[in-house]
Coordinates of C-alpha atoms in Angstrom, one line a residue:
M1 CA -30.5 -20.5 65.0
L2 CA -33.8 -22.1 65.8
P3 CA -33.1 -25.5 67.4
T4 CA -33.9 -28.6 65.4
P5 CA -35.5 -31.4 67.5
A6 CA -34.0 -34.8 67.2
P7 CA -36.3 -37.4 65.4
T8 CA -36.7 -39.4 68.6
T9 CA -37.5 -36.5 70.9
A10 CA -41.1 -35.6 71.6
P11 CA -42.1 -32.0 71.0
P12 CA -41.8 -29.7 74.0
S13 CA -45.6 -29.2 74.2
A14 CA -47.2 -32.5 74.6
P15 CA -49.8 -33.3 71.9
S16 CA -53.4 -33.3 73.1
A17 CA -56.4 -35.3 72.0
P18 CA -59.1 -33.4 70.0
G19 CA -61.2 -31.3 72.3
A20 CA -58.7 -31.8 75.2
G21 CA -58.8 -28.7 77.4
R22 CA -62.1 -27.4 76.1
G23 CA -63.9 -28.2 79.3
A24 CA -61.3 -26.3 81.3
E25 CA -61.6 -23.5 78.8
L26 CA -65.3 -23.3 79.3
A27 CA -65.0 -23.3 83.1
L28 CA -62.4 -20.5 83.0
L29 CA -64.6 -18.6 80.6
G30 CA -67.3 -18.7 83.2
L31 CA -65.0 -17.3 85.8
A32 CA -63.8 -14.6 83.4
L33 CA -67.4 -13.6 82.7
V34 CA -68.3 -13.6 86.4
L35 CA -65.4 -11.2 87.1
S36 CA -66.3 -8.9 84.2
V37 CA -70.0 -8.7 85.2
A38 CA -69.1 -8.2 88.8
G39 CA -66.9 -5.3 87.9
Y40 CA -69.8 -3.8 85.9
A41 CA -72.2 -4.3 88.8
L42 CA -69.9 -3.0 91.5
G43 CA -68.8 0.0 89.5
T44 CA -72.5 1.0 89.1
L45 CA -73.3 0.3 92.7
G46 CA -70.4 2.4 93.9
M47 CA -71.4 5.3 91.7
T48 CA -75.2 5.2 92.0
G49 CA -75.9 3.2 95.2
A50 CA -77.9 0.6 93.2
L51 CA -77.3 -2.3 91.0
P52 CA -77.8 -1.6 87.2
D53 CA -81.2 -2.4 85.9
D54 CA -79.7 -3.9 82.8
L55 CA -77.4 -6.3 84.6
P56 CA -78.9 -9.5 83.1
V57 CA -78.8 -8.0 79.6
Y58 CA -75.2 -6.9 80.0
A59 CA -74.2 -10.3 81.3
A60 CA -75.8 -11.9 78.2
T61 CA -74.2 -9.4 75.9
L62 CA -70.8 -10.5 77.2
A63 CA -71.5 -14.2 77.5
V64 CA -73.0 -14.9 74.1
P65 CA -70.0 -13.7 72.1
A66 CA -67.5 -15.4 74.4
L67 CA -69.5 -18.7 74.0
V68 CA -69.6 -18.2 70.3
V69 CA -65.8 -17.9 70.1
H70 CA -65.5 -21.0 72.4
G71 CA -67.7 -22.9 70.0
V72 CA -65.7 -21.9 67.0
V73 CA -62.5 -23.0 68.8
R74 CA -64.1 -26.4 69.5
W75 CA -65.0 -26.6 65.9
R76 CA -61.9 -25.3 64.1
A77 CA -59.1 -25.4 66.6
P78 CA -59.9 -28.3 69.0
H79 CA -56.2 -28.6 70.2
A80 CA -55.8 -24.9 71.0
D81 CA -54.4 -23.7 74.3
P82 CA -57.4 -23.5 76.8
L83 CA -56.0 -20.5 78.6
V84 CA -55.7 -17.9 75.8
L85 CA -59.5 -17.2 75.3
P86 CA -60.4 -16.9 79.0
V87 CA -57.5 -14.5 79.7
V88 CA -58.5 -12.3 76.7
V89 CA -62.2 -12.3 77.8
A90 CA -61.2 -11.4 81.4
L91 CA -59.0 -8.5 80.3
N92 CA -61.6 -7.2 77.8
G93 CA -64.4 -7.5 80.3
T94 CA -62.5 -5.7 83.1
G95 CA -61.6 -2.9 80.7
L96 CA -65.3 -2.5 79.7
A97 CA -66.3 -2.4 83.4
M98 CA -63.9 0.4 84.1
I99 CA -64.8 2.4 81.0
H100 CA -68.5 2.1 82.0
R101 CA -67.7 3.3 85.5
L102 CA -65.8 6.3 84.1
D103 CA -68.8 7.0 81.9
L104 CA -71.0 7.2 85.0
A105 CA -68.7 9.7 86.5
R106 CA -68.9 11.9 83.4
I107 CA -72.7 11.7 83.5
A108 CA -72.7 12.7 87.2
N109 CA -70.6 15.7 86.2
G110 CA -73.1 16.7 83.5
R111 CA -71.0 15.4 80.5
E112 CA -71.9 12.8 78.0
G113 CA -70.9 9.2 78.7
E114 CA -70.6 7.2 75.5
F115 CA -67.2 5.4 75.6
A116 CA -68.5 2.1 77.1
G117 CA -71.2 1.6 74.4
R118 CA -68.6 2.2 71.7
Q119 CA -66.1 -0.2 73.2
L120 CA -68.8 -2.8 73.6
G121 CA -69.6 -2.4 69.9
W122 CA -65.9 -2.7 69.0
S123 CA -65.7 -5.8 71.2
A124 CA -68.5 -7.4 69.1
V125 CA -66.6 -6.5 65.9
S126 CA -63.4 -8.0 67.4
V127 CA -65.1 -11.3 68.2
V128 CA -66.5 -11.6 64.7
L129 CA -63.1 -11.0 63.1
A130 CA -61.4 -13.4 65.5
C131 CA -63.9 -16.1 64.5
L132 CA -63.3 -15.4 60.9
V133 CA -59.5 -15.8 61.4
L134 CA -60.1 -19.2 63.1
V135 CA -62.5 -20.4 60.3
L136 CA -60.5 -19.1 57.3
L137 CA -56.9 -19.6 58.5
R138 CA -56.8 -23.4 58.6
D139 CA -53.0 -23.6 58.5
H140 CA -50.8 -20.7 59.6
R141 CA -48.0 -21.7 57.2
V142 CA -50.1 -20.3 54.4
L143 CA -49.2 -16.8 55.6
R144 CA -45.5 -17.4 54.7
R145 CA -46.4 -17.3 51.0
Y146 CA -47.5 -13.7 51.5
S147 CA -44.5 -12.4 53.5
Y148 CA -43.6 -9.7 51.0
T149 CA -47.3 -8.9 50.4
A150 CA -47.6 -8.4 54.2
M151 CA -44.5 -6.2 54.1
A152 CA -46.1 -4.0 51.4
A153 CA -49.4 -3.8 53.3
G154 CA -47.6 -3.0 56.5
L155 CA -45.7 -0.1 55.0
V156 CA -48.8 1.3 53.3
L157 CA -50.7 1.1 56.6
L158 CA -47.8 3.0 58.3
V159 CA -47.9 5.9 55.9
L160 CA -51.6 6.0 55.4
P161 CA -52.3 8.6 58.1
M162 CA -50.0 11.0 56.1
A163 CA -52.4 10.8 53.1
P164 CA -54.5 14.0 52.5
V165 CA -58.3 14.0 53.2
I166 CA -58.4 10.7 55.2
G167 CA -55.3 11.4 57.5
A168 CA -56.2 13.0 60.8
T169 CA -54.2 14.6 63.7
I170 CA -55.5 13.8 67.2
N171 CA -53.8 15.0 70.4
G172 CA -50.8 16.1 68.4
S173 CA -50.1 12.7 66.7
R174 CA -51.0 12.1 63.1
V175 CA -51.6 8.4 63.4
W176 CA -55.3 8.2 62.6
V177 CA -57.4 7.6 59.4
R178 CA -60.9 8.9 59.3
A179 CA -63.5 7.5 56.9
F180 CA -67.3 7.0 57.0
G181 CA -67.6 8.9 60.3
M182 CA -65.1 6.6 62.1
S183 CA -61.4 6.8 63.0
F184 CA -58.9 4.0 62.9
Q185 CA -55.2 3.7 63.8
P186 CA -53.6 1.7 60.9
S187 CA -50.3 1.3 62.7
E188 CA -52.0 -1.3 65.0
L189 CA -52.8 -3.5 61.9
A190 CA -49.4 -2.7 60.4
K191 CA -47.8 -4.3 63.5
L192 CA -49.5 -7.6 62.7
A193 CA -48.7 -7.5 59.0
L194 CA -45.0 -6.7 59.6
A195 CA -44.7 -9.5 62.1
V196 CA -45.8 -11.9 59.4
F197 CA -43.1 -10.4 57.1
F198 CA -40.4 -10.5 59.7
A199 CA -41.2 -14.2 60.4
G200 CA -41.0 -15.1 56.7
Y201 CA -37.9 -13.1 56.0
L202 CA -36.0 -14.4 59.0
V203 CA -36.8 -18.0 58.4
T204 CA -35.5 -17.7 54.8
H205 CA -32.3 -15.9 55.7
R206 CA -31.5 -17.0 59.2
D207 CA -28.4 -19.0 58.1
N208 CA -27.0 -16.0 56.4
L209 CA -27.7 -13.9 59.5
T210 CA -26.1 -16.5 61.8
L211 CA -23.2 -18.0 59.9
T212 CA -21.8 -15.3 57.8
G213 CA -20.0 -12.1 58.7
R214 CA -17.2 -11.3 61.1
R215 CA -16.6 -10.6 64.8
V216 CA -16.1 -7.0 65.9
L217 CA -15.3 -6.3 69.6
G218 CA -16.6 -9.7 70.6
L219 CA -19.9 -9.3 68.6
H220 CA -20.8 -11.4 65.6
L221 CA -21.9 -9.0 62.9
P222 CA -23.4 -10.3 59.6
R223 CA -22.5 -9.0 56.2
L224 CA -23.9 -5.6 55.3
R225 CA -26.4 -6.9 52.8
Y226 CA -27.9 -9.1 55.5
L227 CA -27.7 -6.3 58.0
A228 CA -29.7 -4.0 55.7
P229 CA -33.2 -5.2 56.8
L230 CA -32.4 -4.2 60.4
L231 CA -31.3 -0.7 59.2
V232 CA -34.4 -0.4 56.9
V233 CA -36.8 -1.2 59.8
W234 CA -34.9 1.2 62.0
A235 CA -35.1 3.9 59.4
V236 CA -38.9 3.2 58.8
S237 CA -39.6 3.4 62.6
L238 CA -37.6 6.6 62.8
G239 CA -39.5 8.0 59.8
V240 CA -42.8 7.1 61.5
M241 CA -41.8 8.8 64.7
F242 CA -40.7 12.0 62.8
A243 CA -43.6 12.3 60.4
Q244 CA -46.4 11.1 62.7
R245 CA -45.1 12.2 66.1
D246 CA -45.6 8.7 67.4
L247 CA -42.7 7.5 69.5
G248 CA -44.5 4.5 71.0
S249 CA -45.5 2.7 67.8
S250 CA -42.0 3.2 66.3
L251 CA -40.3 1.7 69.3
L252 CA -42.8 -1.2 69.5
L253 CA -42.3 -2.0 65.8
F254 CA -38.5 -1.9 66.1
G255 CA -38.5 -3.9 69.4
I256 CA -40.6 -6.7 67.9
F257 CA -38.2 -7.0 65.0
V258 CA -35.1 -7.2 67.2
A259 CA -36.7 -9.8 69.4
M260 CA -37.6 -11.9 66.5
L261 CA -34.0 -11.5 65.2
Y262 CA -32.7 -12.9 68.4
V263 CA -35.1 -15.8 68.5
A264 CA -34.1 -16.7 64.9
T265 CA -30.4 -16.4 65.4
E266 CA -29.7 -16.7 69.2
R267 CA -27.1 -14.0 68.7
I268 CA -26.6 -11.6 71.6
S269 CA -25.0 -9.2 69.1
W270 CA -28.5 -8.5 67.6
I271 CA -29.8 -7.4 71.0
V272 CA -26.8 -5.2 71.6
L273 CA -27.0 -3.7 68.1
G274 CA -30.8 -3.2 68.4
L275 CA -30.5 -1.5 71.8
G276 CA -27.8 0.8 70.4
L277 CA -29.9 1.8 67.4
A278 CA -33.0 2.3 69.7
G279 CA -30.9 4.4 72.0
A280 CA -29.6 6.5 69.1
Q281 CA -33.2 6.9 67.9
V282 CA -34.4 8.2 71.2
A283 CA -31.4 10.5 71.6
V284 CA -32.0 12.0 68.1
A285 CA -35.6 12.5 68.9
A286 CA -35.0 14.0 72.3
S287 CA -32.5 16.5 70.9
H288 CA -34.3 17.5 67.7
F289 CA -38.1 17.0 68.1
G290 CA -39.9 19.4 70.4
Y291 CA -42.7 17.0 71.4
V292 CA -40.2 14.3 72.5
Q293 CA -38.3 17.0 74.5
A294 CA -41.6 17.9 76.2
R295 CA -42.2 14.3 77.2
F296 CA -38.7 14.0 78.6
D297 CA -39.4 17.2 80.6
V298 CA -42.6 15.6 81.9
W299 CA -40.7 12.4 82.8
L300 CA -37.8 14.1 84.5
H301 CA -39.5 17.1 86.1
A302 CA -43.1 16.0 86.6
L303 CA -43.5 17.8 90.0
D304 CA -41.9 21.1 88.8
P305 CA -44.8 23.7 89.0
D306 CA -43.9 25.2 85.6
I307 CA -44.0 21.7 84.0
F308 CA -47.2 20.8 85.8
E309 CA -49.1 23.9 84.8
R310 CA -47.8 23.9 81.2
H311 CA -50.5 23.7 78.6
P312 CA -50.5 21.8 76.4
G313 CA -47.9 19.1 77.2
G314 CA -47.7 19.5 80.9
S315 CA -47.3 16.8 83.6
G316 CA -50.7 17.2 85.1
Q317 CA -52.1 14.0 83.6
L318 CA -49.1 12.0 84.8
V319 CA -49.0 13.5 88.3
R320 CA -52.8 13.0 88.8
G321 CA -52.5 9.4 87.7
L322 CA -49.6 8.8 90.2
F323 CA -51.5 10.4 93.1
G324 CA -54.6 8.3 92.1
M325 CA -52.6 5.1 92.2
A326 CA -51.0 6.1 95.5
D327 CA -54.5 6.8 96.9
G328 CA -55.5 3.3 95.9
G329 CA -52.8 1.7 98.0
L330 CA -52.6 -2.1 98.3
L331 CA -56.3 -3.0 98.0
G332 CA -57.7 0.0 96.3
R333 CA -60.6 2.4 97.0
G334 CA -63.2 0.0 95.6
W335 CA -65.1 0.0 92.4
G336 CA -66.8 3.4 92.0
Q337 CA -65.2 4.9 95.2
G338 CA -62.2 6.7 93.7
R339 CA -61.9 9.7 91.4
P340 CA -60.0 8.4 88.3
D341 CA -62.2 10.7 86.2
L342 CA -59.9 13.6 87.3
V343 CA -57.2 12.2 85.1
P344 CA -57.4 13.2 81.4
Y345 CA -57.9 10.2 79.1
A346 CA -58.5 7.9 82.1
E347 CA -60.3 5.4 79.8
S348 CA -57.5 5.0 77.3
D349 CA -53.9 6.1 78.0
F350 CA -54.3 6.0 81.7
I351 CA -56.7 3.1 82.3
M352 CA -54.1 1.3 84.4
A353 CA -53.9 4.3 86.7
S354 CA -57.7 4.2 87.0
L355 CA -57.7 0.5 87.8
G356 CA -54.8 1.1 90.3
E357 CA -56.8 3.7 92.2
E358 CA -59.9 1.5 92.6
L359 CA -58.5 -2.0 92.6
G360 CA -55.1 -1.2 94.2
L361 CA -51.8 -2.8 93.7
T362 CA -53.3 -6.2 94.2
G363 CA -55.8 -5.6 91.3
V364 CA -53.1 -4.2 89.0
A365 CA -50.8 -7.1 89.8
A366 CA -53.6 -9.6 89.0
L367 CA -54.2 -7.9 85.6
L368 CA -50.5 -7.9 84.8
V369 CA -50.3 -11.6 85.7
L370 CA -53.1 -12.3 83.2
S371 CA -51.2 -10.3 80.5
L372 CA -48.0 -12.2 81.4
L373 CA -49.9 -15.5 81.3
L374 CA -51.1 -14.7 77.7
C375 CA -47.5 -13.9 76.7
Q376 CA -46.2 -17.1 78.4
R377 CA -48.8 -19.3 76.6
G378 CA -47.7 -17.7 73.3
L379 CA -44.0 -18.4 73.9
R380 CA -44.9 -22.0 75.0
T381 CA -46.7 -22.3 71.7
A382 CA -43.6 -21.1 69.9
I383 CA -41.5 -23.8 71.6
G384 CA -44.0 -26.5 70.6
L385 CA -44.4 -25.6 66.9
R386 CA -42.5 -27.7 64.5
D387 CA -41.9 -25.1 61.8
G388 CA -39.6 -22.1 61.9
F389 CA -42.1 -19.6 60.6
G390 CA -44.7 -20.5 63.2
K391 CA -42.1 -20.3 66.0
L392 CA -41.0 -16.9 65.0
L393 CA -44.6 -15.6 64.4
A394 CA -45.8 -16.9 67.8
A395 CA -42.7 -15.5 69.6
G396 CA -43.0 -12.1 67.8
L397 CA -46.7 -11.6 68.6
S398 CA -46.2 -12.7 72.2
F399 CA -43.2 -10.4 72.7
G400 CA -45.2 -7.5 71.1
I401 CA -47.9 -7.8 73.8
A402 CA -45.3 -8.0 76.6
L403 CA -43.4 -5.0 75.2
Q404 CA -46.5 -2.9 74.8
C405 CA -47.6 -3.7 78.4
F406 CA -44.1 -2.6 79.7
I407 CA -44.1 0.6 77.7
V408 CA -47.6 1.6 78.9
L409 CA -47.1 0.7 82.5
G410 CA -43.6 2.2 82.5
G411 CA -45.0 5.4 81.2
I412 CA -47.8 5.9 83.8
T413 CA -45.5 4.9 86.7
R414 CA -42.8 7.3 85.5
L415 CA -40.2 4.6 84.9
I416 CA -39.9 5.7 81.2
P417 CA -41.4 8.7 79.3
L418 CA -45.0 8.5 78.2
T419 CA -45.4 7.2 74.6
G420 CA -49.2 7.3 73.9
L421 CA -49.6 3.5 73.6
T422 CA -52.6 1.9 75.2
M423 CA -52.9 -1.3 77.3
P424 CA -53.9 -4.4 75.2
F425 CA -57.5 -5.4 75.7
L426 CA -58.1 -3.1 78.7
A427 CA -58.0 0.4 77.2
Y428 CA -60.6 2.2 75.2
G429 CA -59.8 2.2 71.5
G430 CA -61.4 0.2 68.6
S431 CA -58.3 -0.3 66.5
S432 CA -56.2 -1.6 69.3
L433 CA -58.9 -3.9 70.5
V434 CA -59.7 -5.3 67.1
V435 CA -56.1 -6.1 66.2
N436 CA -55.3 -7.6 69.6
W437 CA -58.3 -9.9 69.3
V438 CA -57.0 -10.9 65.9
V439 CA -53.6 -11.6 67.4
A440 CA -55.3 -13.8 70.0
A441 CA -57.0 -15.7 67.3
V442 CA -53.7 -16.2 65.4
L443 CA -52.2 -17.5 68.7
L444 CA -55.1 -19.9 69.1
R445 CA -54.5 -21.2 65.6
L446 CA -50.8 -21.5 66.2
S447 CA -51.3 -23.3 69.6
D448 CA -53.7 -25.7 67.9
R449 CA -51.0 -26.7 65.5
A450 CA -48.4 -26.9 68.3
R451 CA -50.5 -29.2 70.4
R452 CA -51.8 -31.4 67.5
P453 CA -50.1 -34.8 67.3
A454 CA -47.8 -35.3 64.3
P455 CA -49.2 -37.6 61.6
A456 CA -48.2 -41.2 62.2
E457 CA -47.3 -41.8 58.6
E458 CA -44.9 -38.8 58.6
P459 CA -42.9 -39.0 61.9
D460 CA -40.2 -36.6 60.8
R461 CA -42.3 -34.0 59.0
G462 CA -41.9 -31.5 61.8
R463 CA -38.2 -31.8 61.8
D464 CA -38.1 -31.4 58.0
A465 CA -40.3 -28.3 58.2
V466 CA -37.9 -26.6 60.6
A467 CA -34.9 -27.6 58.6
A468 CA -36.5 -26.4 55.4
G469 CA -37.7 -23.2 57.1

């Protein structure tokens, strides 16, 4: 069960004065922008031998939206965590720099380079939506009223790619919706909607999940009617994997729910049960679905010549990415000095392999530390919040980012099979970028509440909110 702080105990995250940390946020934003622009300049210099002519324009294009978000945070969330926004801008900017460098390689080989321009446009849309979330969502607890609406919306978004006319199959997975000349992956938005539902449901029923039931083989298992939501979510994720051929999204969705269950109940039994169901899901998929079997073949026998040369579904992409990262070594080949363009989908699925080749293990580690820092600040926010719903939502969103990073990096390093997920903020893809910026905005709103001093006239309001939640 979520711990209830004693009335005389200060919240784990010390309250801050309005605007505290905004100066540090601005300074860190400047550093993030310098790193992003330097990556753009060095990538162009390495490819063409000259600095880009539009360097000042590009710098302004990155700086203006970042400063706008900073201004909105000062206005609407003055207590928000000062590290979240700079980390997001640094990751987004580094991804843009690598995508632009890959575009230059395509142009040099006589192909069209257009991904960086599209990603820059999606970045602008993402910033606008993040600002709208900060302006319109004044209190995150409002979302709890719409828990079941969020559930319905999430389920509709999950099945939307199966609809005729608008549903589209790309690279063997039917996870896309096409309309008005654009494509979007609704499962990304479903992840956020279902996280809101999970938080609302678990806050309402956590006592039943924790205190009722019986012990079986040393594990505390709740009654079947309270166990049903876990089974339903597992069945939905299994259905998504079967119908849409999307192993990554189904595992991510189920993993977020199990993590939130553990945070709500502090019962190890949920972790054991969740891992058992996830293992059963993967086993069923590997034995019955051909595309999952193919991914296991690639994972286990990547260097087998027959698997390497198989088309489609061979291990050529994975092996080229591994050799590229090995060529990068500790410090990398340098921006624009490698050949990451030899790897298919180097700008999306394998952008970490591209960055590993040119920035080396040191650069990849730095990017992973930034992602880890974002997750850590989200979990710290969860500790500091005074209401159960906010705690669960912050923890779920933070764990979702961490799990997605693990799945992506584990896939390209051959620790686990490839799943098709993309690295948050770094990889090319409008739907992923937009939703992750919205997640960052929600975390900023949650951290603003966590770091805000409790009203003097209601000293026990936070404790009562947790108890009522």
